[in-house]
Tab-separated table of C-alpha atoms in Angstrom:
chain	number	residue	atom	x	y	z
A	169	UNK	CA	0.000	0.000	0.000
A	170	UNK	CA	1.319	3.767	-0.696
A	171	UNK	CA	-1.087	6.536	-0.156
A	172	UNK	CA	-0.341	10.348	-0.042
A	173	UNK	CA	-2.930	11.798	1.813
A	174	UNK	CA	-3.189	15.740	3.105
A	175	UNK	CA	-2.712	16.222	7.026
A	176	UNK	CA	-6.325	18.361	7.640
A	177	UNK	CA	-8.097	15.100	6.164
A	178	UNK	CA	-6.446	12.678	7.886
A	179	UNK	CA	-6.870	13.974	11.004
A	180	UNK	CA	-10.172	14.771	10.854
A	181	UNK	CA	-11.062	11.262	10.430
A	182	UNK	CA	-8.232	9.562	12.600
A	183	UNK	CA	-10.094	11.801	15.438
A	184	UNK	CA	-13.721	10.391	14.319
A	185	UNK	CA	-12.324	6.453	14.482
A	186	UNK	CA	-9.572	6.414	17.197
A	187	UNK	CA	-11.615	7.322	19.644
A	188	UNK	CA	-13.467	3.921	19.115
A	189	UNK	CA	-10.539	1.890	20.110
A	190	UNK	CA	-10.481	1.407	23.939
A	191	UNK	CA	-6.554	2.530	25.277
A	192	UNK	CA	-5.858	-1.009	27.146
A	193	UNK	CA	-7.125	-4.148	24.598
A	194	UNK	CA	-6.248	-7.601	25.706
A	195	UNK	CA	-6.650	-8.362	22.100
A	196	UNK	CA	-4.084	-6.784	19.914
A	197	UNK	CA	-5.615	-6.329	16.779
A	198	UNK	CA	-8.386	-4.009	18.183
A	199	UNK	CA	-5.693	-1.668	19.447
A	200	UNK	CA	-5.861	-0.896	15.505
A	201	UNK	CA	-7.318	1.064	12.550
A	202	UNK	CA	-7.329	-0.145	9.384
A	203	UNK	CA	-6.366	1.592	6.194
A	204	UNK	CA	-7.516	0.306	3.231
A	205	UNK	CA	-5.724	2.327	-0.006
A	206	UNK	CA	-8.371	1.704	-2.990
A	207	UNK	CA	-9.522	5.103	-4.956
A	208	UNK	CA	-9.252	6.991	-1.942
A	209	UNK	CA	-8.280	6.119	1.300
A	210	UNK	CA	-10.672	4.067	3.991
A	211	UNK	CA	-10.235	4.301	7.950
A	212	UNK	CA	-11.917	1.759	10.319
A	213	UNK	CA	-12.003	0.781	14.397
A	214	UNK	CA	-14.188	-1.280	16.443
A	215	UNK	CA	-14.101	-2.357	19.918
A	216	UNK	CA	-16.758	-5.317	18.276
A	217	UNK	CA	-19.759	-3.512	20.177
A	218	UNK	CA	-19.678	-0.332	17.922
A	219	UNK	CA	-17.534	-0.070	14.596
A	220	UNK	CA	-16.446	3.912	12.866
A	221	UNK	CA	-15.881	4.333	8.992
A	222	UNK	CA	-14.408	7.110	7.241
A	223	UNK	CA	-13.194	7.724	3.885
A	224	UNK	CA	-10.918	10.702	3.058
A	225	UNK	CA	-9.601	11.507	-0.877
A	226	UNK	CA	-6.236	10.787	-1.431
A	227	UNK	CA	-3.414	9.693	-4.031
A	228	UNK	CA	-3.475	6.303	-4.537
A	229	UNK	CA	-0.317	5.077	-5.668
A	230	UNK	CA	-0.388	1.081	-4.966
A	231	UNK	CA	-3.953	-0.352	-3.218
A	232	UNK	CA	-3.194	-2.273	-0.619
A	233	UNK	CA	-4.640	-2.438	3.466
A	234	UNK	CA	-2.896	-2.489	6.666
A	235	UNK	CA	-3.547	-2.121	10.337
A	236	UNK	CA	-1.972	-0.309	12.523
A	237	UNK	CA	-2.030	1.514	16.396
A	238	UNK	CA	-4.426	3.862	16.214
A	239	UNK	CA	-3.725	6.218	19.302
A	240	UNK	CA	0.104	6.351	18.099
A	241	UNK	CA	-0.805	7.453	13.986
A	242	UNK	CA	-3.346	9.599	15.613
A	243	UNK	CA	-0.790	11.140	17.453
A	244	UNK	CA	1.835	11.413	15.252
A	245	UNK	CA	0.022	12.915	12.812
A	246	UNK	CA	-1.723	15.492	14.801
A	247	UNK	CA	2.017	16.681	15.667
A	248	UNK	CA	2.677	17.241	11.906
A	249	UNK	CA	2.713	20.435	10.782
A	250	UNK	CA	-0.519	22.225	9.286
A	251	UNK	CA	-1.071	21.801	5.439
A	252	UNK	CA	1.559	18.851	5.394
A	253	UNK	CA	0.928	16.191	3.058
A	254	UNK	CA	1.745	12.685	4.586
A	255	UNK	CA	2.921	9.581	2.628
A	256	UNK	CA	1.839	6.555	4.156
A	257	UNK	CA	3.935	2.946	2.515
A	258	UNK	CA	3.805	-0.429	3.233
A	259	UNK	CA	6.586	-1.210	1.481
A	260	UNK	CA	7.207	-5.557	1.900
A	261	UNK	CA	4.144	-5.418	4.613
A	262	UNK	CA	5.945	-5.939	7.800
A	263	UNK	CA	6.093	-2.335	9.094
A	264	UNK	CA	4.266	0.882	7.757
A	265	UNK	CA	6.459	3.887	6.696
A	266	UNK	CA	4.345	7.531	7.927
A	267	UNK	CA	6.329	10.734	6.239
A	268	UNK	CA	5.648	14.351	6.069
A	269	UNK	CA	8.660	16.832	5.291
A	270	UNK	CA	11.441	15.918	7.453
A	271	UNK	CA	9.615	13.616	9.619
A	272	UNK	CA	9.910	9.865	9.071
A	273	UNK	CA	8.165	7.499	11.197
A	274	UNK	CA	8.317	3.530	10.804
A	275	UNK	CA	5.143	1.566	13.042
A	276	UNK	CA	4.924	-1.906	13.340
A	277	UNK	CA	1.377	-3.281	11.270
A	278	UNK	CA	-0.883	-6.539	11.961
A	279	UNK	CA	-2.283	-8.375	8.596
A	280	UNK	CA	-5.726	-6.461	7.532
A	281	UNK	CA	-7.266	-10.246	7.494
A	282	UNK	CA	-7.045	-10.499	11.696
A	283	UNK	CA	-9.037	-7.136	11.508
A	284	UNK	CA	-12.444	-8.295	12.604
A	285	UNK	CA	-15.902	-7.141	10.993
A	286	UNK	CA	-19.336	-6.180	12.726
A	287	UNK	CA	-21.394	-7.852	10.341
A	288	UNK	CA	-24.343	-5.072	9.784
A	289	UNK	CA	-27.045	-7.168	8.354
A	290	UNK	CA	-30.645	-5.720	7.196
A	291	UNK	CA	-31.871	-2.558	8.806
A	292	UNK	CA	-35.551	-2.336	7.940
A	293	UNK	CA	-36.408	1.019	9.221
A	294	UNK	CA	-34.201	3.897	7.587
A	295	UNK	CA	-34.882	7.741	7.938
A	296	UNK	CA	-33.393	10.726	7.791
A	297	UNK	CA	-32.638	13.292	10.596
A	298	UNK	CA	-31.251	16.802	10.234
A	299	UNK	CA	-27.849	16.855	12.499
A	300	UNK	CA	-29.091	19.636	14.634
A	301	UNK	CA	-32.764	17.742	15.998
A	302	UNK	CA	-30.125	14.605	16.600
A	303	UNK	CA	-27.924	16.777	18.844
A	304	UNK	CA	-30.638	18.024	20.653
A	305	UNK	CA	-32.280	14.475	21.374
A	306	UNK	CA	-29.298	13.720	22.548
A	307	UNK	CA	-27.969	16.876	24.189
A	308	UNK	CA	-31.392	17.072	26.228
A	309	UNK	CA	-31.247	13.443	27.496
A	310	UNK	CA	-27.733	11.891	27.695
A	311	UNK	CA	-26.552	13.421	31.063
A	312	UNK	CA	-29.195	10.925	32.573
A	313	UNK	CA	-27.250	7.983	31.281
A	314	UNK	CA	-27.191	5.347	34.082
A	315	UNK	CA	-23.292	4.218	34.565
A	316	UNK	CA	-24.639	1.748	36.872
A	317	UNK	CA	-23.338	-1.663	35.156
A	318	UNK	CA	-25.729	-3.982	36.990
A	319	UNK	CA	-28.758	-2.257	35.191
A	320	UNK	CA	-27.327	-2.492	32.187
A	321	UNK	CA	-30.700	-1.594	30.298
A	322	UNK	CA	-30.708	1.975	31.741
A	323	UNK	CA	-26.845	2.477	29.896
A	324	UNK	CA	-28.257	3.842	26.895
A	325	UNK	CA	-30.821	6.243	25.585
A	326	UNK	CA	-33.761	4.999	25.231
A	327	UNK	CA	-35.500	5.796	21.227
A	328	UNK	CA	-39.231	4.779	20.217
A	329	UNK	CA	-41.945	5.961	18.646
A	330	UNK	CA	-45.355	7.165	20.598
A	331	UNK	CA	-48.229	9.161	19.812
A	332	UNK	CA	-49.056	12.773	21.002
A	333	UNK	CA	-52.110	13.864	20.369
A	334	UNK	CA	-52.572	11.863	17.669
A	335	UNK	CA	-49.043	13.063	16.120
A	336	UNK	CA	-46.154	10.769	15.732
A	337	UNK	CA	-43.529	11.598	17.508
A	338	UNK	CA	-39.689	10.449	18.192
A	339	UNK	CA	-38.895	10.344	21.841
A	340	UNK	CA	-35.548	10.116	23.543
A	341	UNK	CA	-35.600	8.863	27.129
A	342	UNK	CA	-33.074	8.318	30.091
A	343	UNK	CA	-32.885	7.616	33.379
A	344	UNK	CA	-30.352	6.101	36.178
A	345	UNK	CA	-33.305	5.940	38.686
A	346	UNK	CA	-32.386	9.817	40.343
A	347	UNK	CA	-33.426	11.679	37.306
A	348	UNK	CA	-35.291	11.362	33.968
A	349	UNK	CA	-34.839	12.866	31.047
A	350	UNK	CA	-37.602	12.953	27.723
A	351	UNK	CA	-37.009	14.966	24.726
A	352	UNK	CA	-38.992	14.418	21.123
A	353	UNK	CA	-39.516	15.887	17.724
A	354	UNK	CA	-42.321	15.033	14.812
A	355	UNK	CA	-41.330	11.809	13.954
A	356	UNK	CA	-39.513	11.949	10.309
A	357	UNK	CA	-40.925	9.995	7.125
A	358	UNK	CA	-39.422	6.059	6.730
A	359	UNK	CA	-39.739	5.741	10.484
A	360	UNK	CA	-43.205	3.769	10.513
A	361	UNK	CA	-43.041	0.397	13.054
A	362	UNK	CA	-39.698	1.184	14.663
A	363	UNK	CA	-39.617	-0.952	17.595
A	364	UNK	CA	-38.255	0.699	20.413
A	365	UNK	CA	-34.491	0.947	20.845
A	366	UNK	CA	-31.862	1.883	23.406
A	367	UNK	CA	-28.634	3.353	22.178
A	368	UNK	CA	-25.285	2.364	24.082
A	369	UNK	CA	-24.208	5.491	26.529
A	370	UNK	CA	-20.571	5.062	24.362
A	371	UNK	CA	-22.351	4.973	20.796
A	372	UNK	CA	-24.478	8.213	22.173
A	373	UNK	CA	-21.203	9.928	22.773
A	374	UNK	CA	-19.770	9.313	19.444
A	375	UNK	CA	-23.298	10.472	17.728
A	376	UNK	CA	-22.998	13.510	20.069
A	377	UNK	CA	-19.498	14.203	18.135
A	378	UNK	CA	-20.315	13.576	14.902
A	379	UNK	CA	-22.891	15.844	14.392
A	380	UNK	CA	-20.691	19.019	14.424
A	381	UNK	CA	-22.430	20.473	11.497
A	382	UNK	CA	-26.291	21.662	12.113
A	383	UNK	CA	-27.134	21.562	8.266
A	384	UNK	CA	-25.919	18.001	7.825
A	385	UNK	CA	-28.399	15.170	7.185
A	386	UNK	CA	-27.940	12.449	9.000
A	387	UNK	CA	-29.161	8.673	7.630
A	388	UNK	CA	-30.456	6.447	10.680
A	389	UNK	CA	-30.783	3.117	9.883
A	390	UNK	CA	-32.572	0.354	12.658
A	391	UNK	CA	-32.354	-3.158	12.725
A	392	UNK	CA	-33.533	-5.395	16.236
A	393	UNK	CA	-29.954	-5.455	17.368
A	394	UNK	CA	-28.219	-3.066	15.276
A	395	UNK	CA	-28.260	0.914	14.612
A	396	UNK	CA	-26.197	3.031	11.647
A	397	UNK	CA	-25.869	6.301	11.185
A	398	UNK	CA	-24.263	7.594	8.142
A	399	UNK	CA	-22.890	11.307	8.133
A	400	UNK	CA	-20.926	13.194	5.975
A	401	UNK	CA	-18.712	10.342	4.681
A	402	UNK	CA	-18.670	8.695	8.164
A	403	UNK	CA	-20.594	5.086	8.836
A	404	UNK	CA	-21.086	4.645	11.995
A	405	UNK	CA	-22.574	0.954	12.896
A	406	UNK	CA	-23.450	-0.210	16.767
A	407	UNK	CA	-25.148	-3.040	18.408
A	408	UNK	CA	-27.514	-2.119	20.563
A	409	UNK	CA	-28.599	-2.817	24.383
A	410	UNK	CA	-30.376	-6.232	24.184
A	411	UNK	CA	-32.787	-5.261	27.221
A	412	UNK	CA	-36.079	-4.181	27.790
A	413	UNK	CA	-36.558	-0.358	29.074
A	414	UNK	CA	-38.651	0.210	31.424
A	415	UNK	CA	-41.997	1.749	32.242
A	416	UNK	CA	-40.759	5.374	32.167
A	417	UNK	CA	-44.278	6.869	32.090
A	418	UNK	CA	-45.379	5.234	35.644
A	419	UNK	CA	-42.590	8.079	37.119
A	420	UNK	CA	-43.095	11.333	35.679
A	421	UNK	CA	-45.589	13.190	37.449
A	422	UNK	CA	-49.203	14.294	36.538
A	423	UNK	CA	-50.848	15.838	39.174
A	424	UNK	CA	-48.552	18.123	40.686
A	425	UNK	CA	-49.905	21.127	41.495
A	426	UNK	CA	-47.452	23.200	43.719
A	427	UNK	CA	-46.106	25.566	40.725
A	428	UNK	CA	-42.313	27.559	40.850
A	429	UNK	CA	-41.211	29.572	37.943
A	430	UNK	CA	-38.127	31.203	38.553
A	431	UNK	CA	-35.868	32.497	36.143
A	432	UNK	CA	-32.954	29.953	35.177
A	433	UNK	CA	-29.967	31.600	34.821
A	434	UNK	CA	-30.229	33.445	38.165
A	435	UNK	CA	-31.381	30.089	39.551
A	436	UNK	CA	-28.512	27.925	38.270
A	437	UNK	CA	-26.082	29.858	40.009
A	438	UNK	CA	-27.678	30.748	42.892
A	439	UNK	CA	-27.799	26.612	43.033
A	440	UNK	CA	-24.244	26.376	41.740
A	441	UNK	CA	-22.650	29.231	44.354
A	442	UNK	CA	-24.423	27.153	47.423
A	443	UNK	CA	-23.379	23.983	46.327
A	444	UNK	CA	-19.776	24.559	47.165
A	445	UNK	CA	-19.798	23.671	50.611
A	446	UNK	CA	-21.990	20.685	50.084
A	447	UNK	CA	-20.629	16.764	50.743
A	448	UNK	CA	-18.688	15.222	47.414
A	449	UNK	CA	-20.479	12.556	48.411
A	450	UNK	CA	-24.501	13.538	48.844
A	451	UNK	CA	-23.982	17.568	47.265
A	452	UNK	CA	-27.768	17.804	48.861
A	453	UNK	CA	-29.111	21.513	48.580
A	454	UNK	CA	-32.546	22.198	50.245
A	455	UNK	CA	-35.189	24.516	49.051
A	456	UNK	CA	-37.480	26.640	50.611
A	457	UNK	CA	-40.330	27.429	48.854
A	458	UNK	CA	-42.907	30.510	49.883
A	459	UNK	CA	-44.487	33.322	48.619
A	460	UNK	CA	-42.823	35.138	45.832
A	461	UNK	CA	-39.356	33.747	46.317
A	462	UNK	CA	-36.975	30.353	46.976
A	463	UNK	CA	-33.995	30.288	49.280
A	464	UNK	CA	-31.054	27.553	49.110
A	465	UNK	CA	-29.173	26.074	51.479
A	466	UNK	CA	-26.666	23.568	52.124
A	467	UNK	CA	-25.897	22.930	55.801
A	468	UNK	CA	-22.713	20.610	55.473
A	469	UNK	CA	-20.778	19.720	59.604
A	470	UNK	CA	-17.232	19.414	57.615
A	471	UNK	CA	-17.075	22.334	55.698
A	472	UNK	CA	-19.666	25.164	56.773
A	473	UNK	CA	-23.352	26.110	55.768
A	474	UNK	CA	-24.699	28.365	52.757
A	475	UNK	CA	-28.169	29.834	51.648
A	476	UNK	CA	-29.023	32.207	48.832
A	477	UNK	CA	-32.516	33.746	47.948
A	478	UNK	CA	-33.611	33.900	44.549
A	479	UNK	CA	-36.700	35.907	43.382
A	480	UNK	CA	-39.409	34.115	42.112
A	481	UNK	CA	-43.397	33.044	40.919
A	482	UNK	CA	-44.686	31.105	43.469
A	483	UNK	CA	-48.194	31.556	45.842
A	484	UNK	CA	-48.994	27.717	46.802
A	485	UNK	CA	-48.310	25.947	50.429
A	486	UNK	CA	-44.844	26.633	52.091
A	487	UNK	CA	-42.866	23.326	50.716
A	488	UNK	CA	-39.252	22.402	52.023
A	489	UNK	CA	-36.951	19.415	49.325
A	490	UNK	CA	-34.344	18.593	49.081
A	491	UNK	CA	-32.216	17.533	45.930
A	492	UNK	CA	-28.572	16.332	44.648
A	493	UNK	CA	-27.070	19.867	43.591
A	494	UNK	CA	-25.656	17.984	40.495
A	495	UNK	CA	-28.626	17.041	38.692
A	496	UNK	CA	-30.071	20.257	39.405
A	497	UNK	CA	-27.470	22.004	37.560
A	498	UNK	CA	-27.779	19.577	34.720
A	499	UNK	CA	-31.130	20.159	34.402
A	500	UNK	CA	-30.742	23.917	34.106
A	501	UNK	CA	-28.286	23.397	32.161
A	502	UNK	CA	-30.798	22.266	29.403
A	503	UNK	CA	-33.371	25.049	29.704
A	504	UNK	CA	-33.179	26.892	26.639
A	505	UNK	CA	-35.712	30.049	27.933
A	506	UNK	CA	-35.544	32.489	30.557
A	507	UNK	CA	-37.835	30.770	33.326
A	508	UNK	CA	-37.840	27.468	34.605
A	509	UNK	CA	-40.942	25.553	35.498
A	510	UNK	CA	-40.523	23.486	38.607
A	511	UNK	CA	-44.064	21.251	39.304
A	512	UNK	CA	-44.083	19.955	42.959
A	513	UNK	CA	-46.551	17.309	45.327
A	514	UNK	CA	-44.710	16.983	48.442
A	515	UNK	CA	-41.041	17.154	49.402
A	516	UNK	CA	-41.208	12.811	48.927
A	517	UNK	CA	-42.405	12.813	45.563
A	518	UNK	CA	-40.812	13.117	42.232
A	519	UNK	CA	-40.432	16.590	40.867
A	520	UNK	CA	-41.180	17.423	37.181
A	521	UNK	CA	-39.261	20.313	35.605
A	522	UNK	CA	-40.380	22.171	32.144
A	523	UNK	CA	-38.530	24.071	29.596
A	524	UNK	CA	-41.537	27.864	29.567
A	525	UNK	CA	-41.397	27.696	26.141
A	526	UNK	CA	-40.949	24.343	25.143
A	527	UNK	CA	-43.437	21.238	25.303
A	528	UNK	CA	-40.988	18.586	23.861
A	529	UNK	CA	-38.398	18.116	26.226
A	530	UNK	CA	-39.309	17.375	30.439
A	531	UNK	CA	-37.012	16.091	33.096
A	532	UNK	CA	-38.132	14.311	36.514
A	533	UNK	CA	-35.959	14.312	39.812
A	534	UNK	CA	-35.956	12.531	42.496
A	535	UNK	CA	-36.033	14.464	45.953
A	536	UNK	CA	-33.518	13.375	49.001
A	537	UNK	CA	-33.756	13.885	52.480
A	538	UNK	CA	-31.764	16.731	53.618
């Protein structure tokens, strides 16, 4: 194989596919990308749960395939300088030559037929998503990823198909049993009898990076077990979570009454000033709801006490909850208007939060005794 490819392109899509590859492999081979010289020049990594594509132009002057580390010809090549054009050579196979001006690297390769492939199969549903309503699904929902291995169903986002009104719609769900998150859009032509999927937390994060431009299309294809999205010259294909989500709807409130609006930037750092003397461990923050206003406190017996008052709409029943300062930041962090809707029962029941001005994305926490 010899290739001359330019620097820009390369590392563009070396930074799509190495992060794939997990730094400490006990099997060799998946320590590496493949390049495949053949018209133009084809990177791939897997980590056999979730598999990255790319194809960049370049000058073909013998075909040929290799493998080799990814994280070190990442590396390498993001040291070169900009606008350098690297040659990339094979030469009898054993080792793979990497030059660019005065730099000459030599890496050792493994045979392109121990590189393994995640066999796609058929993908019955297939529509089309512009980048920017993908980002937001996921933007609005994936900080509620559970990392909690032993419920390995809750590890993903959760996507299905329900009906709102009598309108189709795509919803994004996740939860780690604290906190829910729900976002949707109108459901996009091609996506009739979806069954209901749940994305990997690590494919999520590799979605959330690809979609860096908001006018890009982006293909989603669905199969029982597998999901592709295809982006700009990128083919990304992942298995999914074989588990069964469960019965979000049974948690997120619909009959509380008790009714904050406050406005969300002053409230998110009001919350995020208090919340420096709270526990690393519990980072509980109560508040105090009564007329017209909210105060926070955190009351921690290692490191000192804080409270804050923050203006706001409220003319209900005195109420005193308590919540992990973490989540409530996240949460805020998602509002896109000015106010905040906070929808309370009692200080034991879950707590529904609402973007003012929009209807298609809610998030639920759970309270905690403080």
């Amino acid at each position: 194989m010899r290739a001359t490819v330019e620097r820009s392109h390369l590392l563009k899509s070396l930074n799509h596919v190495h992060r794939v590859v997990e730094r400490r492999n006990t099997i060799p081979i998946l320590a590496n990308v493949l390049l495949r010289a053949d018209g133009s020049l084809t990177l791939k990594a897997t980590d056999l749960d979730l598999e990255v594509t790319e194809t960049v132009p370049a000058e073909i002057a013998q075909p040929g395939a290799t493998t080799v580390p990814a994280h070190i010809l990442y590396d390498i090549v993001r040291k070169l300088p900009d606008g350098s054009e690297v040659s990339l050579d094979t030469g009898d196979g054993a080792q793979l030559e990497v030059k660019a001006g005065r730099s000459r690297f030599v890496l050792q390769v493994l045979p392109e037929a121990d590189f393994p492939e995640l066999t796609a199969g058929d993908f019955p549903t297939r529509f089309t998503l512009a980048a920017s309503a993908l980002k937001t699904l996921i933007d609005r929902t994936q900080f509620a990823i559970s990392t909690e291995e032993t419920r390995y169903y809750l590890n993903g986002i959760y996507l299905h198909i329900v009906n709102v009104d009598g309108t189709p719609m795509l919803r994004a769900v996740a939860t780690d049993g604290h906190r829910l998150a729900q976002a949707q859009l109108g459901a996009p032509d091609g996506i009739d009898g979806m069954a209901g999927v749940i994305v990997p937390r690590k494919t999520v994060g590799e979605l959330q990076k690809l979609v860096e431009e908001p006018d890009a299309e982006v293909i989603l294809e669905v199969s029982d077990t597998k999901i592709r999205a295809t982006l700009d010259g990128v083919v990304l294909t992942s298995k999914l979570i074989d588990g069964t989500f469960p019965d979000y709807v049974r948690v997120i409130p619909q009959d509380n009454e008790k009714i904050l609006k406050v406005d969300n930037d002053s409230f998110r750092h009001a919350v995020d000033r208090v919340s420096t003397v709270s526990s690393e461990r519990g980072r509980a923050i109560k508040l105090a709801l009564s007329d017209g206003r909210v105060e926070l406190s955190v009351n921690n017996p290692d490191s000192g006490s804080a409270n804050e008052e923050v203006a706001a709409d409220y003319a209900t029943d005195p109420l005193e909850i308590g919540f992990n300062s973490k989540y409530l930041l996240e949460v805020s962090d998602q509002i896109q208007s000015e106010t905040a809707e906070f929808r309370f029962a009692d200080p034991g029941s879950p707590t529904l939060i609402q973007d003012d001005d929009d209807a298609n994305a809610l998030y639920v926490l759970m309270p905690m005794r403080v």
